[in-house]
Amino acid sequence: KDKEETVDTEEPIITDENSPDETDEEVILPYAAPFSGERSEEEFTNRPVLVTVNNHPKARPQSGLASADIVYEMVAEGNITRLLALYQSELPSQIGPVRSARDYFINIAKGLDAFYVAHGYSPDAQMMLRNGEVDHINGMRYDGTLFIRSNERVSPHNSYITGDHILEGMEKEGARPTIEKLPSFEFYNSAQDVPLSALASIIDVRYGSSEDFHHMYSYDTLTQQYNRSSGGTLTIDHESQEEIRLANVLFFEVVHQTIDKAGRQQLDLSSGGKGYLFQAGVMKEIEWQQLDGVLVPMENGQPAKLVPGKSWIHLVKTNPGLDQMVTFTP
């Protein structure tokens, strides 16, 4: 934490009677993290990193999720979901298990101008990576060097990468390490600024009928954040054992199309659609749009304001749709 300035008590404190008492005035730090809105004395200059993280029950609890500014969750095939963990304000020591790329994962990475990390690929994704659509490293090339197999789990749920190895991979690939493209996200100063609307302290989302992909979010009025569980088990970070805590939980309705016998999907990430935004214990009906390649929550034609902190964004199928997949209670 930043060191607080101390005041010499022997000298008189001169205040302007027209200005608020210094002890009541919240100091706003000069720089905001572009993907979380959290503020710091230092500028956030790192290029975002996007990692495909395994969400199979055998891969849980995952490592590094607590450090992600944003986690995107969407289906990889059928109703089995995979995570895209976005790191910009901090890069954790351990991330994984890392899984394979899909073409729409790469499109999201490209829109974010992120350095993309995956282990494996679908045929379409392999072609995009070969064509240099994004700066990336892949475990198919760096297995055993940058990507390390854990002996605690079985393949394909055991490939991990460290933050240092990601930076080493950037250097090996000649990738730019600094951020150049800022997203169109807007943030409140704090959760207290969120207007009161429909109360929603418990949120449920189901991908298919399996309890393994039944996720629940619960709002804590003390921390003003949401915790998360999957299949009835609290989502924690494997390394630190800390609960995942989120300031915003979002749902974007996206057109999906099954494209092969393996159940792989094609997602329309350009047309926009309906959305839900949960923050500060309330729910808003919103829309989402792709703005300069980035999926952005929208309200009344403007980017919807987020509460500073970490966000989890679900992409859900238009069929059955938000109304069927997502339920909430006050």
Short mmCIF file of C-alpha atoms in Angstrom, two decimals:
data_model
loop_
_atom_site.label_atom_id
_atom_site.label_comp_id
_atom_site.label_asym_id
_atom_site.label_seq_id
_atom_site.Cartn_x
_atom_site.Cartn_y
_atom_site.Cartn_z
CA LYS A 1 0.00 0.00 0.00
CA ASP A 2 1.06 3.55 -0.59
CA LYS A 3 2.79 5.26 2.34
CA GLU A 4 0.64 7.93 3.92
CA GLU A 5 2.08 11.36 4.38
CA THR A 6 2.62 12.30 8.02
CA VAL A 7 1.99 15.77 9.41
CA ASP A 8 4.31 17.39 11.96
CA THR A 9 1.95 18.09 14.88
CA GLU A 10 4.10 20.98 16.15
CA GLU A 11 3.26 23.11 13.12
CA PRO A 12 -0.19 24.65 12.68
CA ILE A 13 -2.41 23.15 9.98
CA ILE A 14 -3.88 25.87 7.80
CA THR A 15 -7.15 24.99 6.10
CA ASP A 16 -9.37 26.85 3.71
CA GLU A 17 -12.79 27.09 5.33
CA ASN A 18 -14.38 26.76 1.89
CA SER A 19 -12.71 23.40 1.22
CA PRO A 20 -13.68 20.10 2.85
CA ASP A 21 -11.78 18.83 5.87
CA GLU A 22 -8.62 17.09 4.70
CA THR A 23 -9.41 13.97 6.73
CA ASP A 24 -12.76 13.58 4.95
CA GLU A 25 -11.41 14.01 1.44
CA GLU A 26 -10.59 10.80 -0.38
CA VAL A 27 -7.31 11.00 -2.24
CA ILE A 28 -7.80 9.88 -5.85
CA LEU A 29 -4.63 8.33 -7.23
CA PRO A 30 -3.60 9.64 -10.66
CA TYR A 31 -3.69 6.48 -12.82
CA ALA A 32 -6.53 4.01 -13.48
CA ALA A 33 -5.94 0.46 -14.70
CA PRO A 34 -7.54 0.29 -18.16
CA PHE A 35 -9.33 -3.03 -17.61
CA SER A 36 -10.23 -2.83 -13.90
CA GLY A 37 -10.50 0.89 -13.15
CA GLU A 38 -8.49 0.43 -9.95
CA ARG A 39 -6.19 3.35 -9.29
CA SER A 40 -2.48 3.58 -8.55
CA GLU A 41 0.35 6.09 -8.20
CA GLU A 42 2.10 4.34 -11.09
CA GLU A 43 1.00 4.22 -14.71
CA PHE A 44 -0.22 0.87 -16.07
CA THR A 45 2.03 0.37 -19.09
CA ASN A 46 2.11 -3.43 -19.54
CA ARG A 47 0.60 -4.96 -22.64
CA PRO A 48 -2.43 -7.11 -21.77
CA VAL A 49 -1.90 -10.87 -21.76
CA LEU A 50 -4.79 -13.25 -22.54
CA VAL A 51 -4.47 -16.88 -21.42
CA THR A 52 -6.82 -19.76 -22.30
CA VAL A 53 -7.50 -21.44 -18.95
CA ASN A 54 -9.01 -24.90 -18.58
CA ASN A 55 -12.39 -24.97 -16.80
CA HIS A 56 -12.96 -28.74 -16.75
CA PRO A 57 -13.85 -29.96 -13.22
CA LYS A 58 -10.52 -31.87 -13.18
CA ALA A 59 -8.70 -28.55 -13.76
CA ARG A 60 -10.23 -26.81 -10.74
CA PRO A 61 -9.20 -24.94 -8.70
CA GLN A 62 -7.19 -23.03 -11.30
CA SER A 63 -4.08 -20.96 -10.68
CA GLY A 64 -3.86 -17.22 -11.33
CA LEU A 65 -7.57 -16.37 -11.70
CA ALA A 66 -7.51 -14.08 -8.65
CA SER A 67 -5.06 -11.78 -10.46
CA ALA A 68 -7.03 -11.45 -13.72
CA ASP A 69 -8.56 -8.04 -14.44
CA ILE A 70 -11.26 -9.76 -16.52
CA VAL A 71 -12.21 -13.40 -16.99
CA TYR A 72 -14.27 -14.27 -20.07
CA GLU A 73 -16.21 -17.54 -19.91
CA MET A 74 -17.68 -19.21 -23.00
CA VAL A 75 -18.23 -22.65 -24.49
CA ALA A 76 -15.40 -24.47 -26.23
CA GLU A 77 -17.56 -27.32 -27.46
CA GLY A 78 -21.05 -28.44 -26.51
CA ASN A 79 -21.76 -26.91 -23.10
CA ILE A 80 -18.21 -27.29 -21.74
CA THR A 81 -16.84 -23.86 -20.99
CA ARG A 82 -13.34 -22.47 -21.14
CA LEU A 83 -11.93 -19.29 -19.61
CA LEU A 84 -9.91 -16.44 -21.09
CA ALA A 85 -8.03 -14.72 -18.28
CA LEU A 86 -6.91 -11.16 -19.05
CA TYR A 87 -3.89 -9.81 -17.18
CA GLN A 88 -2.76 -6.22 -17.44
CA SER A 89 -2.52 -4.60 -14.01
CA GLU A 90 -0.60 -7.61 -12.62
CA LEU A 91 0.85 -10.87 -13.91
CA PRO A 92 0.74 -13.73 -11.38
CA SER A 93 3.55 -16.18 -10.71
CA GLN A 94 1.57 -19.22 -11.93
CA ILE A 95 -1.30 -19.55 -14.44
CA GLY A 96 -3.18 -22.63 -15.54
CA PRO A 97 -4.02 -25.26 -16.44
CA VAL A 98 -3.60 -23.77 -19.94
CA ARG A 99 -5.76 -25.20 -22.74
CA SER A 100 -6.15 -24.90 -26.47
CA ALA A 101 -7.12 -22.00 -28.72
CA ARG A 102 -10.34 -21.46 -30.64
CA ASP A 103 -10.75 -19.00 -33.49
CA TYR A 104 -13.06 -16.76 -31.42
CA PHE A 105 -10.57 -16.74 -28.54
CA ILE A 106 -8.01 -15.39 -30.99
CA ASN A 107 -10.49 -12.78 -32.25
CA ILE A 108 -10.99 -11.57 -28.67
CA ALA A 109 -7.21 -11.43 -28.14
CA LYS A 110 -6.77 -9.53 -31.39
CA GLY A 111 -9.45 -6.99 -30.43
CA LEU A 112 -7.77 -6.42 -27.08
CA ASP A 113 -4.30 -6.18 -28.71
CA ALA A 114 -3.28 -8.82 -26.17
CA PHE A 115 -0.35 -11.23 -26.19
CA TYR A 116 -2.12 -14.59 -26.46
CA VAL A 117 -1.16 -17.76 -24.56
CA ALA A 118 -2.66 -21.20 -25.23
CA HIS A 119 -1.65 -24.87 -25.37
CA GLY A 120 -3.03 -26.48 -28.50
CA TYR A 121 -5.57 -25.27 -31.06
CA SER A 122 -8.56 -26.17 -33.17
CA PRO A 123 -7.91 -26.42 -36.95
CA ASP A 124 -9.28 -22.90 -37.57
CA ALA A 125 -7.29 -21.47 -34.68
CA GLN A 126 -4.09 -23.16 -35.87
CA MET A 127 -4.44 -21.48 -39.25
CA MET A 128 -5.00 -18.06 -37.64
CA LEU A 129 -1.94 -18.48 -35.40
CA ARG A 130 0.21 -19.60 -38.33
CA ASN A 131 -0.93 -16.53 -40.26
CA GLY A 132 0.25 -14.27 -37.44
CA GLU A 133 -3.20 -12.92 -36.50
CA VAL A 134 -1.91 -12.26 -32.96
CA ASP A 135 1.39 -12.22 -31.12
CA HIS A 136 1.38 -15.48 -29.19
CA ILE A 137 3.12 -18.45 -27.67
CA ASN A 138 1.69 -21.97 -27.68
CA GLY A 139 2.44 -25.03 -25.62
CA MET A 140 2.61 -27.15 -28.78
CA ARG A 141 5.94 -25.43 -29.48
CA TYR A 142 7.13 -24.68 -25.96
CA ASP A 143 5.96 -27.74 -23.99
CA GLY A 144 8.57 -28.53 -21.35
CA THR A 145 10.33 -25.18 -21.71
CA LEU A 146 7.96 -22.22 -21.21
CA PHE A 147 5.03 -24.52 -20.37
CA ILE A 148 5.62 -26.90 -17.47
CA ARG A 149 3.58 -30.03 -16.75
CA SER A 150 2.37 -30.47 -13.18
CA ASN A 151 2.63 -33.96 -11.68
CA GLU A 152 -0.42 -33.21 -9.50
CA ARG A 153 -2.82 -33.59 -12.45
CA VAL A 154 -3.18 -35.68 -15.59
CA SER A 155 -2.97 -34.45 -19.17
CA PRO A 156 -4.61 -32.39 -20.67
CA HIS A 157 -5.30 -30.70 -17.33
CA ASN A 158 -1.69 -30.20 -16.25
CA SER A 159 0.00 -27.55 -18.44
CA TYR A 160 1.05 -24.41 -16.54
CA ILE A 161 2.99 -21.26 -17.32
CA THR A 162 4.61 -18.70 -15.04
CA GLY A 163 4.40 -14.94 -15.42
CA ASP A 164 8.16 -14.87 -16.01
CA HIS A 165 7.88 -17.43 -18.80
CA ILE A 166 5.18 -15.32 -20.49
CA LEU A 167 7.54 -12.33 -20.47
CA GLU A 168 10.33 -14.59 -21.78
CA GLY A 169 7.96 -15.79 -24.51
CA MET A 170 7.19 -12.20 -25.51
CA GLU A 171 10.91 -11.60 -25.90
CA LYS A 172 11.45 -14.81 -27.89
CA GLU A 173 8.65 -13.88 -30.28
CA GLY A 174 9.76 -10.25 -30.59
CA ALA A 175 6.40 -9.06 -29.28
CA ARG A 176 5.85 -5.53 -28.01
CA PRO A 177 5.64 -5.60 -24.16
CA THR A 178 3.81 -2.29 -23.64
CA ILE A 179 0.16 -1.36 -24.03
CA GLU A 180 -0.82 0.74 -27.04
CA LYS A 181 -4.59 0.26 -27.31
CA LEU A 182 -6.94 1.31 -24.51
CA PRO A 183 -10.43 -0.23 -24.20
CA SER A 184 -13.62 1.87 -24.11
CA PHE A 185 -14.44 0.90 -20.52
CA GLU A 186 -15.89 3.49 -18.14
CA PHE A 187 -15.81 3.24 -14.34
CA TYR A 188 -17.53 4.73 -11.33
CA ASN A 189 -15.36 6.08 -8.53
CA SER A 190 -16.75 3.39 -6.22
CA ALA A 191 -19.66 0.98 -5.65
CA GLN A 192 -21.47 3.73 -3.70
CA ASP A 193 -21.99 5.63 -6.96
CA VAL A 194 -24.11 2.88 -8.56
CA PRO A 195 -27.76 3.98 -8.88
CA LEU A 196 -30.26 1.78 -7.08
CA SER A 197 -32.19 -0.56 -9.39
CA ALA A 198 -33.43 -4.17 -9.31
CA LEU A 199 -31.84 -5.90 -6.31
CA ALA A 200 -29.90 -9.05 -7.16
CA SER A 201 -27.73 -10.63 -4.49
CA ILE A 202 -27.74 -14.22 -5.86
CA ILE A 203 -27.08 -14.97 -9.55
CA ASP A 204 -27.30 -18.38 -11.24
CA VAL A 205 -26.12 -19.32 -14.72
CA ARG A 206 -26.30 -22.77 -16.28
CA TYR A 207 -24.42 -23.97 -19.35
CA GLY A 208 -26.49 -27.06 -20.21
CA SER A 209 -27.79 -29.51 -17.62
CA SER A 210 -24.50 -30.52 -15.95
CA GLU A 211 -24.04 -29.26 -12.40
CA ASP A 212 -20.32 -28.93 -13.20
CA PHE A 213 -21.18 -25.88 -15.31
CA HIS A 214 -23.81 -24.46 -13.00
CA HIS A 215 -22.24 -21.29 -11.58
CA MET A 216 -23.58 -19.14 -8.76
CA TYR A 217 -22.54 -15.66 -7.64
CA SER A 218 -23.32 -14.29 -4.20
CA TYR A 219 -23.03 -10.60 -3.26
CA ASP A 220 -21.34 -9.68 0.03
CA THR A 221 -22.59 -6.32 1.32
CA LEU A 222 -19.49 -5.91 3.53
CA THR A 223 -16.88 -6.35 0.78
CA GLN A 224 -19.27 -5.03 -1.91
CA GLN A 225 -18.08 -7.84 -4.13
CA TYR A 226 -19.33 -11.18 -5.45
CA ASN A 227 -17.90 -14.59 -4.73
CA ARG A 228 -18.38 -17.43 -7.18
CA SER A 229 -19.02 -21.16 -7.07
CA SER A 230 -19.17 -23.91 -9.71
CA GLY A 231 -21.02 -27.15 -9.09
CA GLY A 232 -21.54 -26.06 -5.50
CA THR A 233 -17.79 -25.54 -4.86
CA LEU A 234 -16.44 -22.09 -4.10
CA THR A 235 -14.11 -20.75 -6.83
CA ILE A 236 -10.69 -20.10 -5.30
CA ASP A 237 -7.19 -19.50 -6.59
CA HIS A 238 -5.14 -22.68 -6.24
CA GLU A 239 -1.90 -20.83 -5.44
CA SER A 240 -3.11 -18.41 -2.78
CA GLN A 241 -6.27 -20.29 -1.72
CA GLU A 242 -8.07 -16.93 -1.78
CA GLU A 243 -11.67 -16.61 -2.95
CA ILE A 244 -12.28 -15.07 -6.35
CA ARG A 245 -13.91 -11.69 -5.65
CA LEU A 246 -15.57 -9.71 -8.38
CA ALA A 247 -16.87 -6.15 -8.64
CA ASN A 248 -18.89 -6.82 -11.81
CA VAL A 249 -20.55 -9.90 -13.30
CA LEU A 250 -21.74 -9.52 -16.89
CA PHE A 251 -23.66 -11.65 -19.36
CA PHE A 252 -23.60 -11.03 -23.11
CA GLU A 253 -26.05 -12.89 -25.36
CA VAL A 254 -24.13 -14.06 -28.46
CA VAL A 255 -25.21 -16.01 -31.54
CA HIS A 256 -23.58 -19.47 -31.50
CA GLN A 257 -23.41 -21.97 -34.33
CA THR A 258 -22.17 -25.57 -34.11
CA ILE A 259 -19.66 -26.13 -36.92
CA ASP A 260 -18.44 -29.75 -36.59
CA LYS A 261 -19.16 -33.18 -35.13
CA ALA A 262 -16.93 -32.40 -32.12
CA GLY A 263 -19.48 -29.73 -31.15
CA ARG A 264 -17.08 -26.82 -31.77
CA GLN A 265 -18.75 -23.46 -31.96
CA GLN A 266 -18.65 -20.35 -34.07
CA LEU A 267 -19.51 -17.13 -32.20
CA ASP A 268 -20.72 -13.86 -33.70
CA LEU A 269 -18.66 -11.30 -31.78
CA SER A 270 -19.39 -8.36 -34.05
CA SER A 271 -23.18 -7.89 -34.07
CA GLY A 272 -23.78 -7.03 -30.40
CA GLY A 273 -26.86 -8.02 -28.44
CA LYS A 274 -28.68 -8.12 -25.13
CA GLY A 275 -26.84 -8.16 -21.82
CA TYR A 276 -27.11 -8.16 -18.04
CA LEU A 277 -24.82 -6.24 -15.70
CA PHE A 278 -24.64 -7.11 -12.00
CA GLN A 279 -22.78 -4.75 -9.67
CA ALA A 280 -23.17 -3.39 -6.12
CA GLY A 281 -25.95 -5.92 -5.47
CA VAL A 282 -28.18 -4.65 -8.28
CA MET A 283 -28.98 -5.76 -11.83
CA LYS A 284 -29.27 -3.71 -15.01
CA GLU A 285 -30.49 -4.77 -18.42
CA ILE A 286 -27.92 -3.51 -20.93
CA GLU A 287 -26.64 -4.22 -24.39
CA TRP A 288 -23.17 -5.08 -25.60
CA GLN A 289 -21.31 -3.87 -28.66
CA GLN A 290 -17.96 -4.52 -30.23
CA LEU A 291 -16.13 -1.19 -30.07
CA ASP A 292 -12.81 -1.22 -31.93
CA GLY A 293 -12.59 -4.97 -31.45
CA VAL A 294 -13.43 -4.98 -27.71
CA LEU A 295 -16.71 -6.32 -26.29
CA VAL A 296 -18.12 -3.41 -24.26
CA PRO A 297 -21.26 -3.19 -22.07
CA MET A 298 -23.49 -0.36 -23.29
CA GLU A 299 -26.23 1.68 -21.64
CA ASN A 300 -28.25 4.34 -23.49
CA GLY A 301 -25.75 4.35 -26.33
CA GLN A 302 -22.71 4.89 -24.07
CA PRO A 303 -20.31 2.48 -22.36
CA ALA A 304 -21.99 1.31 -19.15
CA LYS A 305 -20.01 2.27 -16.07
CA LEU A 306 -18.35 -0.55 -14.14
CA VAL A 307 -17.42 -0.65 -10.46
CA PRO A 308 -13.62 -0.53 -10.06
CA GLY A 309 -12.32 -4.05 -9.53
CA LYS A 310 -12.31 -7.38 -11.30
CA SER A 311 -15.00 -8.51 -13.73
CA TRP A 312 -16.29 -11.85 -15.00
CA ILE A 313 -17.94 -11.78 -18.43
CA HIS A 314 -20.10 -14.70 -19.58
CA LEU A 315 -20.89 -15.18 -23.25
CA VAL A 316 -24.16 -17.13 -23.43
CA LYS A 317 -26.12 -18.60 -26.33
CA THR A 318 -29.05 -16.69 -27.84
CA ASN A 319 -30.79 -20.06 -27.77
CA PRO A 320 -31.88 -20.70 -24.99
CA GLY A 321 -30.91 -17.07 -24.23
CA LEU A 322 -30.35 -14.90 -21.17
CA ASP A 323 -33.88 -15.31 -19.82
CA GLN A 324 -33.47 -19.09 -19.63
CA MET A 325 -29.77 -19.38 -18.72
CA VAL A 326 -29.51 -16.65 -16.07
CA THR A 327 -31.71 -16.26 -12.98
CA PHE A 328 -31.29 -13.95 -10.00
CA THR A 329 -32.90 -13.28 -6.63
CA PRO A 330 -32.82 -10.19 -4.35
#
